[in-house]
PDB file of C-alpha atoms in Angstrom:
ATOM      1  CA  MET A   1     -15.263 102.937 -16.400  1.00 66.00           C
ATOM      2  CA  THR A   2     -14.162 103.865 -12.412  1.00 80.00           C
ATOM      3  CA  ALA A   3     -11.389 103.832 -12.846  1.00 79.00           C
ATOM      4  CA  LEU A   4     -10.606 105.931 -15.973  1.00 80.00           C
ATOM      5  CA  THR A   5     -12.814 108.217 -14.090  1.00 82.00           C
ATOM      6  CA  ILE A   6     -10.265 108.446 -10.938  1.00 82.00           C
ATOM      7  CA  ILE A   7      -7.395 108.198 -13.241  1.00 83.00           C
ATOM      8  CA  SER A   8      -8.508 111.104 -14.929  1.00 82.00           C
ATOM      9  CA  ALA A   9      -8.953 112.496 -11.013  1.00 83.00           C
ATOM     10  CA  ILE A  10      -5.767 112.692 -10.028  1.00 84.00           C
ATOM     11  CA  LEU A  11      -4.091 113.434 -13.547  1.00 83.00           C
ATOM     12  CA  LEU A  12      -6.585 116.766 -13.502  1.00 85.00           C
ATOM     13  CA  ILE A  13      -5.186 117.124  -9.432  1.00 82.00           C
ATOM     14  CA  LEU A  14      -1.457 116.954 -10.907  1.00 84.00           C
ATOM     15  CA  LEU A  15      -1.589 119.194 -13.724  1.00 82.00           C
ATOM     16  CA  VAL A  16      -3.193 121.441 -11.226  1.00 80.00           C
ATOM     17  CA  LEU A  17      -0.317 121.159  -8.864  1.00 81.00           C
ATOM     18  CA  LEU A  18       1.874 121.094 -11.336  1.00 82.00           C
ATOM     19  CA  LEU A  19       1.061 124.417 -12.682  1.00 82.00           C
ATOM     20  CA  SER A  20      -0.147 126.554 -10.237  1.00 84.00           C
ATOM     21  CA  PRO A  21       2.798 129.241  -9.168  1.00 86.00           C
ATOM     22  CA  PHE A  22       4.315 129.219  -6.055  1.00 87.00           C
ATOM     23  CA  ARG A  23       3.881 133.193  -4.876  1.00 89.00           C
ATOM     24  CA  PHE A  24       7.117 134.642  -2.480  1.00 89.00           C
ATOM     25  CA  CYS A  25       5.550 138.173  -1.671  1.00 91.00           C
ATOM     26  CA  PHE A  26       8.901 140.110   0.015  1.00 91.00           C
ATOM     27  CA  SER A  27       7.761 144.584   1.293  1.00 91.00           C
ATOM     28  CA  TYR A  28       9.921 146.425   3.197  1.00 91.00           C
ATOM     29  CA  ILE A  29       7.896 149.626   3.958  1.00 89.00           C
ATOM     30  CA  ASN A  30       8.451 152.091   6.566  1.00 87.00           C
ATOM     31  CA  GLY A  31      10.977 149.550   8.043  1.00 83.00           C
ATOM     32  CA  LYS A  32       8.576 147.118   9.018  1.00 87.00           C
ATOM     33  CA  THR A  33       9.740 143.455   6.777  1.00 88.00           C
ATOM     34  CA  GLU A  34       6.759 141.189   5.683  1.00 89.00           C
ATOM     35  CA  ILE A  35       7.266 137.868   3.805  1.00 89.00           C
ATOM     36  CA  VAL A  36       4.624 135.945   2.622  1.00 89.00           C
ATOM     37  CA  LEU A  37       4.590 132.648   0.871  1.00 88.00           C
ATOM     38  CA  LYS A  38       1.241 131.885  -1.337  1.00 88.00           C
ATOM     39  CA  TYR A  39       0.494 128.627  -3.179  1.00 85.00           C
ATOM     40  CA  LEU A  40      -3.156 127.265  -4.272  1.00 83.00           C
ATOM     41  CA  PHE A  41      -5.299 128.670  -0.939  1.00 83.00           C
ATOM     42  CA  PHE A  42      -2.754 128.292   1.673  1.00 84.00           C
ATOM     43  CA  LYS A  43      -0.675 131.211   2.497  1.00 84.00           C
ATOM     44  CA  ILE A  44       1.497 131.792   5.233  1.00 84.00           C
ATOM     45  CA  ARG A  45       2.721 135.375   6.088  1.00 84.00           C
ATOM     46  CA  ILE A  46       6.126 135.468   8.003  1.00 79.00           C
ATOM     47  CA  LYS A  47       6.312 139.398   9.631  1.00 69.00           C
ATOM     48  CA  GLY A  48       9.807 140.665  10.702  1.00 57.00           C
ATOM     49  CA  ASN A  49       9.841 141.250  14.506  1.00 50.00           C
ATOM     50  CA  GLU A  50      13.411 140.341  15.554  1.00 48.00           C
ATOM     51  CA  LYS A  51      12.733 140.779  19.017  1.00 47.00           C
ATOM     52  CA  GLU A  52      10.165 136.955  18.745  1.00 46.00           C
ATOM     53  CA  GLU A  53      11.829 135.537  15.845  1.00 50.00           C
ATOM     54  CA  GLN A  54      15.126 135.677  18.781  1.00 55.00           C
ATOM     55  CA  SER A  55      12.658 134.359  21.162  1.00 53.00           C
ATOM     56  CA  GLU A  56      11.369 131.544  18.940  1.00 54.00           C
ATOM     57  CA  LYS A  57      14.829 130.385  17.988  1.00 57.00           C
ATOM     58  CA  GLU A  58      16.100 130.211  21.654  1.00 59.00           C
ATOM     59  CA  ASN A  59      13.193 128.335  22.375  1.00 58.00           C
ATOM     60  CA  ASN A  60      13.449 126.059  19.581  1.00 60.00           C
ATOM     61  CA  GLU A  61      17.575 125.849  20.218  1.00 62.00           C
ATOM     62  CA  PHE A  62      16.053 123.929  23.650  1.00 52.00           C
ATOM     63  CA  LYS A  63      14.127 121.855  22.432  1.00 55.00           C
ATOM     64  CA  LYS A  64      16.518 120.468  19.979  1.00 58.00           C
ATOM     65  CA  SER A  65      19.334 119.988  22.146  1.00 60.00           C
ATOM     66  CA  GLY A  66      17.627 117.314  23.910  1.00 55.00           C
ATOM     67  CA  LYS A  67      16.875 115.562  20.626  1.00 54.00           C
ATOM     68  CA  ARG A  68      20.752 115.335  19.603  1.00 58.00           C
ATOM     69  CA  ARG A  69      21.783 114.498  22.144  1.00 55.00           C
ATOM     70  CA  LYS A  70      19.452 111.331  22.121  1.00 53.00           C
ATOM     71  CA  LYS A  71      20.233 111.216  17.968  1.00 53.00           C
ATOM     72  CA  ALA A  72      23.732 111.384  18.385  1.00 53.00           C
ATOM     73  CA  GLY A  73      24.566 107.210  19.200  1.00 54.00           C
ATOM     74  CA  ILE A  74      22.105 106.527  16.385  1.00 55.00           C
ATOM     75  CA  LYS A  75      23.741 108.289  13.996  1.00 54.00           C
ATOM     76  CA  LYS A  76      27.042 107.368  15.005  1.00 54.00           C
ATOM     77  CA  ALA A  77      25.851 103.906  14.082  1.00 51.00           C
ATOM     78  CA  HIS A  78      24.045 104.732  10.570  1.00 57.00           C
ATOM     79  CA  LYS A  79      27.517 106.569   9.854  1.00 55.00           C
ATOM     80  CA  GLU A  80      29.219 104.203   8.302  1.00 55.00           C
ATOM     81  CA  LYS A  81      26.901 102.386   6.173  1.00 56.00           C
ATOM     82  CA  ASN A  82      25.940 105.792   4.602  1.00 58.00           C
ATOM     83  CA  ASP A  83      29.327 105.999   3.283  1.00 55.00           C
ATOM     84  CA  GLU A  84      29.651 102.750   2.002  1.00 54.00           C
ATOM     85  CA  ASP A  85      26.474 103.153  -0.075  1.00 55.00           C
ATOM     86  CA  LYS A  86      27.572 106.772  -0.567  1.00 54.00           C
ATOM     87  CA  HIS A  87      31.087 105.189  -2.419  1.00 54.00           C
ATOM     88  CA  SER A  88      28.989 101.802  -4.656  1.00 55.00           C
ATOM     89  CA  ILE A  89      26.533 104.537  -5.805  1.00 49.00           C
ATOM     90  CA  ARG A  90      29.784 106.779  -6.482  1.00 53.00           C
ATOM     91  CA  LYS A  91      31.236 104.174  -8.592  1.00 52.00           C
ATOM     92  CA  LYS A  92      27.464 102.963 -10.520  1.00 51.00           C
ATOM     93  CA  PHE A  93      27.584 106.994 -11.797  1.00 52.00           C
ATOM     94  CA  ILE A  94      31.501 108.384 -12.035  1.00 57.00           C
ATOM     95  CA  PRO A  95      33.711 106.268 -14.095  1.00 56.00           C
ATOM     96  CA  GLU A  96      37.442 105.886 -12.099  1.00 59.00           C
ATOM     97  CA  ASN A  97      39.240 106.234 -15.819  1.00 59.00           C
ATOM     98  CA  LYS A  98      40.405 110.007 -15.639  1.00 58.00           C
ATOM     99  CA  GLY A  99      39.089 110.505 -19.335  1.00 58.00           C
ATOM    100  CA  GLU A 100      35.805 109.724 -18.981  1.00 60.00           C
ATOM    101  CA  GLN A 101      35.711 111.663 -15.638  1.00 60.00           C
ATOM    102  CA  PHE A 102      36.713 114.430 -17.506  1.00 62.00           C
ATOM    103  CA  ASP A 103      33.950 113.846 -20.281  1.00 63.00           C
ATOM    104  CA  PHE A 104      31.399 113.025 -17.327  1.00 62.00           C
ATOM    105  CA  ILE A 105      31.942 116.628 -15.929  1.00 67.00           C
ATOM    106  CA  LEU A 106      31.766 118.317 -19.556  1.00 66.00           C
ATOM    107  CA  SER A 107      28.429 116.381 -19.333  1.00 64.00           C
ATOM    108  CA  LEU A 108      27.226 117.781 -16.779  1.00 64.00           C
ATOM    109  CA  ILE A 109      28.455 121.198 -17.115  1.00 67.00           C
ATOM    110  CA  THR A 110      27.060 121.365 -20.774  1.00 66.00           C
ATOM    111  CA  ALA A 111      23.464 119.928 -19.658  1.00 63.00           C
ATOM    112  CA  GLY A 112      23.471 121.950 -15.916  1.00 66.00           C
ATOM    113  CA  GLY A 113      24.288 125.435 -17.452  1.00 69.00           C
ATOM    114  CA  LYS A 114      22.015 125.521 -20.341  1.00 70.00           C
ATOM    115  CA  THR A 115      19.234 123.753 -18.281  1.00 74.00           C
ATOM    116  CA  ILE A 116      19.658 126.249 -15.504  1.00 76.00           C
ATOM    117  CA  LYS A 117      19.323 129.252 -17.368  1.00 77.00           C
ATOM    118  CA  SER A 118      16.078 128.606 -19.162  1.00 77.00           C
ATOM    119  CA  ALA A 119      14.931 127.734 -15.488  1.00 79.00           C
ATOM    120  CA  PHE A 120      16.218 131.018 -14.364  1.00 82.00           C
ATOM    121  CA  LYS A 121      14.472 132.427 -17.107  1.00 82.00           C
ATOM    122  CA  ARG A 122      11.198 130.647 -16.383  1.00 84.00           C
ATOM    123  CA  ILE A 123      11.077 132.400 -12.593  1.00 87.00           C
ATOM    124  CA  SER A 124       9.123 136.151 -13.143  1.00 89.00           C
ATOM    125  CA  VAL A 125       9.696 138.475 -10.610  1.00 91.00           C
ATOM    126  CA  THR A 126       6.642 140.800 -10.077  1.00 90.00           C
ATOM    127  CA  LYS A 127       5.363 144.264  -9.093  1.00 90.00           C
ATOM    128  CA  ILE A 128       8.781 145.686  -8.245  1.00 92.00           C
ATOM    129  CA  PHE A 129       8.450 148.539  -6.736  1.00 94.00           C
ATOM    130  CA  ILE A 130      11.004 150.917  -5.095  1.00 93.00           C
ATOM    131  CA  ASP A 131      10.755 153.880  -3.886  1.00 93.00           C
ATOM    132  CA  PHE A 132      14.906 155.277  -2.050  1.00 93.00           C
ATOM    133  CA  LYS A 133      14.885 158.839  -0.418  1.00 92.00           C
ATOM    134  CA  ILE A 134      18.672 159.166  -0.113  1.00 91.00           C
ATOM    135  CA  SER A 135      19.243 161.760   2.602  1.00 91.00           C
ATOM    136  CA  ASP A 136      21.760 163.676   4.850  1.00 88.00           C
ATOM    137  CA  LEU A 137      22.863 166.494   6.327  1.00 87.00           C
ATOM    138  CA  ASP A 138      25.672 167.533   4.192  1.00 87.00           C
ATOM    139  CA  ALA A 139      24.790 168.231   0.337  1.00 87.00           C
ATOM    140  CA  CYS A 140      27.758 166.844  -0.747  1.00 90.00           C
ATOM    141  CA  GLU A 141      27.548 163.720   1.016  1.00 89.00           C
ATOM    142  CA  CYS A 142      24.030 163.015  -0.074  1.00 90.00           C
ATOM    143  CA  ALA A 143      24.803 163.747  -3.645  1.00 90.00           C
ATOM    144  CA  LEU A 144      27.335 161.124  -2.981  1.00 91.00           C
ATOM    145  CA  LYS A 145      25.457 158.601  -1.801  1.00 90.00           C
ATOM    146  CA  PHE A 146      22.606 159.353  -4.623  1.00 91.00           C
ATOM    147  CA  GLY A 147      25.326 158.403  -7.336  1.00 91.00           C
ATOM    148  CA  ARG A 148      26.384 155.397  -5.343  1.00 92.00           C
ATOM    149  CA  VAL A 149      22.605 154.106  -4.513  1.00 92.00           C
ATOM    150  CA  ASN A 150      21.898 154.718  -8.711  1.00 93.00           C
ATOM    151  CA  ILE A 151      24.882 152.593  -9.870  1.00 93.00           C
ATOM    152  CA  LEU A 152      24.362 149.751  -8.016  1.00 93.00           C
ATOM    153  CA  LEU A 153      20.670 149.678  -8.094  1.00 92.00           C
ATOM    154  CA  TYR A 154      20.047 149.438 -12.204  1.00 92.00           C
ATOM    155  CA  ASN A 155      23.157 147.401 -12.661  1.00 93.00           C
ATOM    156  CA  THR A 156      21.214 144.904 -10.265  1.00 91.00           C
ATOM    157  CA  LEU A 157      18.078 145.498 -12.457  1.00 91.00           C
ATOM    158  CA  ARG A 158      19.831 145.014 -15.065  1.00 91.00           C
ATOM    159  CA  PHE A 159      22.159 141.792 -14.399  1.00 91.00           C
ATOM    160  CA  SER A 160      19.008 139.956 -13.202  1.00 88.00           C
ATOM    161  CA  SER A 161      17.516 140.533 -15.981  1.00 88.00           C
ATOM    162  CA  ASN A 162      19.756 138.892 -17.839  1.00 87.00           C
ATOM    163  CA  ILE A 163      19.052 136.001 -15.590  1.00 85.00           C
ATOM    164  CA  PHE A 164      15.148 136.215 -14.391  1.00 88.00           C
ATOM    165  CA  THR A 165      12.209 137.992 -16.113  1.00 88.00           C
ATOM    166  CA  LEU A 166      11.724 140.798 -14.529  1.00 90.00           C
ATOM    167  CA  LYS A 167       8.304 142.903 -14.433  1.00 89.00           C
ATOM    168  CA  LYS A 168       8.608 146.686 -12.919  1.00 88.00           C
ATOM    169  CA  ASP A 169       5.625 148.732 -11.737  1.00 89.00           C
ATOM    170  CA  LYS A 170       7.429 151.967 -10.218  1.00 90.00           C
ATOM    171  CA  ILE A 171      11.120 152.175  -9.784  1.00 91.00           C
ATOM    172  CA  ASN A 172      12.474 156.240  -8.021  1.00 92.00           C
ATOM    173  CA  VAL A 173      15.418 156.702  -6.468  1.00 91.00           C
ATOM    174  CA  SER A 174      15.424 160.957  -5.066  1.00 91.00           C
ATOM    175  CA  CYS A 175      17.734 163.056  -3.113  1.00 90.00           C
ATOM    176  CA  VAL A 176      16.718 164.904  -0.083  1.00 88.00           C
ATOM    177  CA  PHE A 177      18.895 167.477   1.691  1.00 88.00           C
ATOM    178  CA  ASN A 178      18.567 168.189   4.853  1.00 86.00           C
ATOM    179  CA  LYS A 179      17.517 164.968   6.081  1.00 86.00           C
ATOM    180  CA  GLU A 180      19.494 162.439   8.562  1.00 84.00           C
ATOM    181  CA  LYS A 181      18.435 159.858   7.538  1.00 88.00           C
ATOM    182  CA  SER A 182      17.213 158.011   4.106  1.00 89.00           C
ATOM    183  CA  VAL A 183      14.040 155.865   3.370  1.00 90.00           C
ATOM    184  CA  TYR A 184      14.599 152.407   1.067  1.00 92.00           C
ATOM    185  CA  ASP A 185      10.964 151.540   0.858  1.00 93.00           C
ATOM    186  CA  MET A 186      10.642 147.970  -1.369  1.00 93.00           C
ATOM    187  CA  SER A 187       8.386 145.563  -2.242  1.00 93.00           C
ATOM    188  CA  CYS A 188       8.366 142.237  -5.044  1.00 93.00           C
ATOM    189  CA  CYS A 189       6.772 139.139  -5.435  1.00 93.00           C
ATOM    190  CA  VAL A 190       8.675 136.051  -7.178  1.00 92.00           C
ATOM    191  CA  LYS A 191       6.129 133.271  -8.790  1.00 90.00           C
ATOM    192  CA  ALA A 192       7.686 130.039 -10.027  1.00 88.00           C
ATOM    193  CA  ARG A 193       5.761 127.043 -11.050  1.00 86.00           C
ATOM    194  CA  PRO A 194       6.246 123.337  -9.869  1.00 85.00           C
ATOM    195  CA  SER A 195       6.183 122.161 -13.632  1.00 83.00           C
ATOM    196  CA  SER A 196       9.193 124.800 -14.889  1.00 81.00           C
ATOM    197  CA  ALA A 197      11.429 122.721 -12.469  1.00 80.00           C
ATOM    198  CA  LEU A 198      10.172 119.491 -13.538  1.00 82.00           C
ATOM    199  CA  TRP A 199      10.744 119.896 -16.960  1.00 81.00           C
ATOM    200  CA  ALA A 200      14.338 121.745 -16.158  1.00 78.00           C
ATOM    201  CA  GLY A 201      14.978 118.339 -14.799  1.00 79.00           C
ATOM    202  CA  ILE A 202      14.094 116.092 -17.458  1.00 81.00           C
ATOM    203  CA  VAL A 203      15.786 118.238 -19.770  1.00 77.00           C
ATOM    204  CA  PHE A 204      18.947 118.270 -17.702  1.00 75.00           C
ATOM    205  CA  ILE A 205      19.244 114.305 -17.439  1.00 78.00           C
ATOM    206  CA  PHE A 206      18.234 114.027 -21.159  1.00 77.00           C
ATOM    207  CA  THR A 207      20.919 116.414 -22.274  1.00 75.00           C
ATOM    208  CA  PHE A 208      23.724 114.776 -20.410  1.00 72.00           C
ATOM    209  CA  LEU A 209      22.882 111.128 -21.247  1.00 75.00           C
ATOM    210  CA  VAL A 210      23.114 112.351 -24.872  1.00 75.00           C
ATOM    211  CA  ASN A 211      26.781 114.628 -24.481  1.00 71.00           C
ATOM    212  CA  ASN A 212      27.849 112.189 -21.953  1.00 69.00           C
ATOM    213  CA  ASN A 213      26.991 108.569 -24.538  1.00 74.00           C
ATOM    214  CA  ARG A 214      28.414 111.146 -27.872  1.00 74.00           C
ATOM    215  CA  ARG A 215      32.026 111.627 -25.493  1.00 69.00           C
ATOM    216  CA  LYS A 216      32.187 108.037 -24.642  1.00 70.00           C
ATOM    217  CA  LYS A 217      31.966 107.481 -28.162  1.00 73.00           C
ATOM    218  CA  ASN A 218      34.061 109.595 -29.743  1.00 71.00           C
ATOM    219  CA  ARG A 219      36.576 108.768 -27.132  1.00 69.00           C
ATOM    220  CA  THR A 220      36.425 105.011 -28.366  1.00 72.00           C
ATOM    221  CA  ALA A 221      36.552 105.936 -31.339  1.00 73.00           C
ATOM    222  CA  GLU A 222      39.898 107.581 -30.714  1.00 68.00           C
ATOM    223  CA  SER A 223      41.218 104.990 -29.269  1.00 69.00           C
ATOM    224  CA  LYS A 224      40.301 102.093 -31.802  1.00 70.00           C
ATOM    225  CA  ASN A 225      41.963 105.055 -34.293  1.00 70.00           C
ATOM    226  CA  GLU A 226      45.325 104.781 -31.794  1.00 67.00           C
ATOM    227  CA  GLU A 227      45.388 101.265 -31.840  1.00 67.00           C
ATOM    228  CA  LEU A 228      45.596 100.561 -35.529  1.00 67.00           C
ATOM    229  CA  CYS A 229      47.747 103.228 -36.125  1.00 70.00           C
ATOM    230  CA  SER A 230      50.083 101.906 -33.704  1.00 68.00           C
ATOM    231  CA  ALA A 231      49.446  98.481 -34.765  1.00 60.00           C
TER     232      ALA A 231
END
């Protein structure tokens, strides 16, 4: 009874972890960038301050430079071993025959195309907020900019809707004359579940194995027919 309770508790935790979505929220309002990553009760906030980020990068690079020198000798020692392991793994999975290699690549493309398309469609981009105010001191140039931005924006949204699931809150592009600077305010939230990635991986492996075995059988049957005809 105790073992059953522990197993059910572990399964429940795994189910919650797989079904809980990752949320990646991005906003650029009034020239300030903010990125927030949320998962369950965890929340990571990244503020877009270029000076602070640059100083942090410089400090991290200075600290890492010493570690890289120490690890350089170890990496050289393990490089040859890793190359041999990779070569042996490649021999196990990728066939040496050119015809079989072609079938292998076709199976990968067939399985990967369908899986990637269905996986990306499960990613939803919600709370899409776009408020662009196109401005220029020259009225003619302002109108041209307004047209270019509209074409680029709506074509991007149309293309993205074929790949992802989009949910729009507000989209507004206005033309403001006799002003020097344009205003580009935007925000959105990308949501994806770990279960979708896991399911996509399972479907990809299953589809690839089925297609690859089917092509192998067809190729062996064709080779047997050629041998019978030649005999």
